[in-house]
Amino acid sequence: MTDREPMKTQMPDSAARAVLLEARTTSGEELGVWEGEEVGVVLDLVASFPTGEPARCYNPAYAIDVYGADDPLFTLKFCYGCCWVGVEELDERHRLVAFDPGSAPARELLDRFKAFTP
């Protein structure tokens, strides 16, 4: 399922319960963790992604696993090549949301991923 709605309208409702974000590559390399105030900052950044023109590759390089106080909530996977965010909620169908990878919020998130790597 794909969606051309703005990312803000596609964020899972459970995002409000998030307390920890784990950044990783989709190949399994752990990059780092965002906690405290950074959780809201990063999720707000993703929610502010403007809609873009998607392609078809969907080969995401980065992911964010989102956790509540006691449980995993959802995963976001980012393909900057074809302009899709994969939203994977527990017990829900995976959906793709188009975004503009050249936008300021998308570039800032990519910089945050890259800041974890030595």
mmCIF file of C-alpha atoms in Angstrom:
data_model
loop_
_atom_site.group_PDB
_atom_site.id
_atom_site.type_symbol
_atom_site.label_atom_id
_atom_site.label_comp_id
_atom_site.label_asym_id
_atom_site.label_seq_id
_atom_site.Cartn_x
_atom_site.Cartn_y
_atom_site.Cartn_z
ATOM 1 C CA MET A 1 0.000 0.000 0.000
ATOM 2 C CA THR A 2 1.355 3.429 -0.891
ATOM 3 C CA ASP A 3 0.247 6.880 0.099
ATOM 4 C CA ARG A 4 0.811 10.347 -1.325
ATOM 5 C CA GLU A 5 -0.468 12.104 1.799
ATOM 6 C CA PRO A 6 1.961 14.269 3.805
ATOM 7 C CA MET A 7 4.039 12.328 6.324
ATOM 8 C CA LYS A 8 2.416 14.286 9.162
ATOM 9 C CA THR A 9 -0.923 12.591 8.446
ATOM 10 C CA GLN A 10 0.699 9.152 8.142
ATOM 11 C CA MET A 11 2.574 8.990 11.444
ATOM 12 C CA PRO A 12 1.193 6.232 13.672
ATOM 13 C CA ASP A 13 -0.966 7.418 16.571
ATOM 14 C CA SER A 14 1.338 5.515 18.919
ATOM 15 C CA ALA A 15 4.118 8.069 18.192
ATOM 16 C CA ALA A 16 2.759 10.090 21.127
ATOM 17 C CA ARG A 17 3.841 7.245 23.466
ATOM 18 C CA ALA A 18 7.412 7.038 22.133
ATOM 19 C CA VAL A 19 10.220 7.285 24.685
ATOM 20 C CA LEU A 20 13.167 5.781 22.782
ATOM 21 C CA LEU A 21 14.313 5.696 19.164
ATOM 22 C CA GLU A 22 16.965 3.293 17.893
ATOM 23 C CA ALA A 23 18.646 4.347 14.658
ATOM 24 C CA ARG A 24 20.131 1.630 12.479
ATOM 25 C CA THR A 25 20.973 0.720 8.955
ATOM 26 C CA THR A 26 18.623 -1.728 7.323
ATOM 27 C CA SER A 27 21.573 -4.101 6.951
ATOM 28 C CA GLY A 28 21.552 -4.421 10.752
ATOM 29 C CA GLU A 29 24.272 -2.008 11.887
ATOM 30 C CA GLU A 30 23.209 -0.208 15.057
ATOM 31 C CA LEU A 31 23.936 3.505 14.762
ATOM 32 C CA GLY A 32 22.709 5.057 18.007
ATOM 33 C CA VAL A 33 19.817 6.015 20.229
ATOM 34 C CA TRP A 34 17.710 9.113 20.677
ATOM 35 C CA GLU A 35 16.165 9.556 24.128
ATOM 36 C CA GLY A 36 14.453 12.267 26.161
ATOM 37 C CA GLU A 37 13.682 15.483 24.290
ATOM 38 C CA GLU A 38 15.405 14.148 21.162
ATOM 39 C CA VAL A 39 12.573 11.611 20.663
ATOM 40 C CA GLY A 40 10.035 14.347 20.024
ATOM 41 C CA VAL A 41 12.490 16.397 17.966
ATOM 42 C CA VAL A 42 13.282 13.501 15.617
ATOM 43 C CA LEU A 43 9.661 12.340 15.255
ATOM 44 C CA ASP A 44 8.531 15.922 14.597
ATOM 45 C CA LEU A 45 11.264 16.190 11.978
ATOM 46 C CA VAL A 46 9.978 13.064 10.207
ATOM 47 C CA ALA A 47 6.375 14.269 10.480
ATOM 48 C CA SER A 48 7.391 17.510 8.754
ATOM 49 C CA PHE A 49 8.664 15.719 5.612
ATOM 50 C CA PRO A 50 6.886 17.205 2.595
ATOM 51 C CA THR A 51 5.404 14.921 -0.056
ATOM 52 C CA GLY A 52 7.700 14.135 -2.972
ATOM 53 C CA GLU A 53 7.748 12.318 -6.304
ATOM 54 C CA PRO A 54 8.514 8.671 -5.580
ATOM 55 C CA ALA A 55 10.317 6.193 -7.805
ATOM 56 C CA ARG A 56 10.170 2.409 -7.554
ATOM 57 C CA CYS A 57 13.377 1.023 -6.053
ATOM 58 C CA TYR A 58 12.475 0.983 -2.317
ATOM 59 C CA ASN A 59 15.862 -0.042 -1.016
ATOM 60 C CA PRO A 60 15.933 1.738 2.356
ATOM 61 C CA ALA A 61 19.326 2.368 3.920
ATOM 62 C CA TYR A 62 18.267 3.697 7.331
ATOM 63 C CA ALA A 63 15.604 2.801 9.879
ATOM 64 C CA ILE A 64 14.258 4.036 13.184
ATOM 65 C CA ASP A 65 12.754 1.548 15.623
ATOM 66 C CA VAL A 66 10.313 3.388 17.890
ATOM 67 C CA TYR A 67 9.680 2.149 21.443
ATOM 68 C CA GLY A 68 7.184 3.022 24.141
ATOM 69 C CA ALA A 69 7.899 2.599 27.835
ATOM 70 C CA ASP A 70 7.337 -1.164 27.727
ATOM 71 C CA ASP A 71 7.063 -2.230 24.110
ATOM 72 C CA PRO A 72 8.030 -1.665 20.494
ATOM 73 C CA LEU A 73 5.585 0.632 18.701
ATOM 74 C CA PHE A 74 6.585 0.835 15.023
ATOM 75 C CA THR A 75 9.481 1.090 12.574
ATOM 76 C CA LEU A 76 10.224 3.742 9.965
ATOM 77 C CA LYS A 77 12.492 2.825 7.015
ATOM 78 C CA PHE A 78 13.917 5.524 4.761
ATOM 79 C CA CYS A 79 14.833 5.137 1.091
ATOM 80 C CA TYR A 80 16.444 8.370 -0.027
ATOM 81 C CA GLY A 81 16.880 6.922 -3.537
ATOM 82 C CA CYS A 82 13.223 6.462 -4.410
ATOM 83 C CA CYS A 83 11.705 8.863 -1.885
ATOM 84 C CA TRP A 84 9.645 6.468 0.248
ATOM 85 C CA VAL A 85 9.305 6.072 4.012
ATOM 86 C CA GLY A 86 8.175 2.581 4.971
ATOM 87 C CA VAL A 87 5.866 2.660 7.993
ATOM 88 C CA GLU A 88 5.628 -0.708 9.762
ATOM 89 C CA GLU A 89 3.197 -0.809 12.662
ATOM 90 C CA LEU A 90 2.781 -3.933 14.753
ATOM 91 C CA ASP A 91 -0.086 -6.075 13.472
ATOM 92 C CA GLU A 92 -0.760 -3.568 10.691
ATOM 93 C CA ARG A 93 -0.137 -3.647 6.997
ATOM 94 C CA HIS A 94 3.150 -2.063 5.913
ATOM 95 C CA ARG A 95 2.623 1.172 4.005
ATOM 96 C CA LEU A 96 4.866 3.458 1.983
ATOM 97 C CA VAL A 97 4.669 7.240 2.232
ATOM 98 C CA ALA A 98 6.281 9.451 -0.435
ATOM 99 C CA PHE A 99 8.646 12.210 0.736
ATOM 100 C CA ASP A 100 10.973 14.821 -0.734
ATOM 101 C CA PRO A 101 14.537 13.693 0.100
ATOM 102 C CA GLY A 102 15.928 17.102 -0.857
ATOM 103 C CA SER A 103 13.769 18.960 1.657
ATOM 104 C CA ALA A 104 15.390 20.545 4.698
ATOM 105 C CA PRO A 105 13.763 18.112 7.199
ATOM 106 C CA ALA A 106 14.800 15.039 5.179
ATOM 107 C CA ARG A 107 18.375 16.310 4.804
ATOM 108 C CA GLU A 108 18.534 17.074 8.536
ATOM 109 C CA LEU A 109 17.416 13.543 9.416
ATOM 110 C CA LEU A 110 19.998 12.087 7.025
ATOM 111 C CA ASP A 111 22.668 14.242 8.717
ATOM 112 C CA ARG A 112 21.523 12.894 12.092
ATOM 113 C CA PHE A 113 21.901 9.308 10.848
ATOM 114 C CA LYS A 114 25.343 10.069 9.467
ATOM 115 C CA ALA A 115 26.421 11.798 12.707
ATOM 116 C CA PHE A 116 26.238 8.413 14.454
ATOM 117 C CA THR A 117 28.755 6.803 12.112
ATOM 118 C CA PRO A 118 32.421 7.249 13.026
#
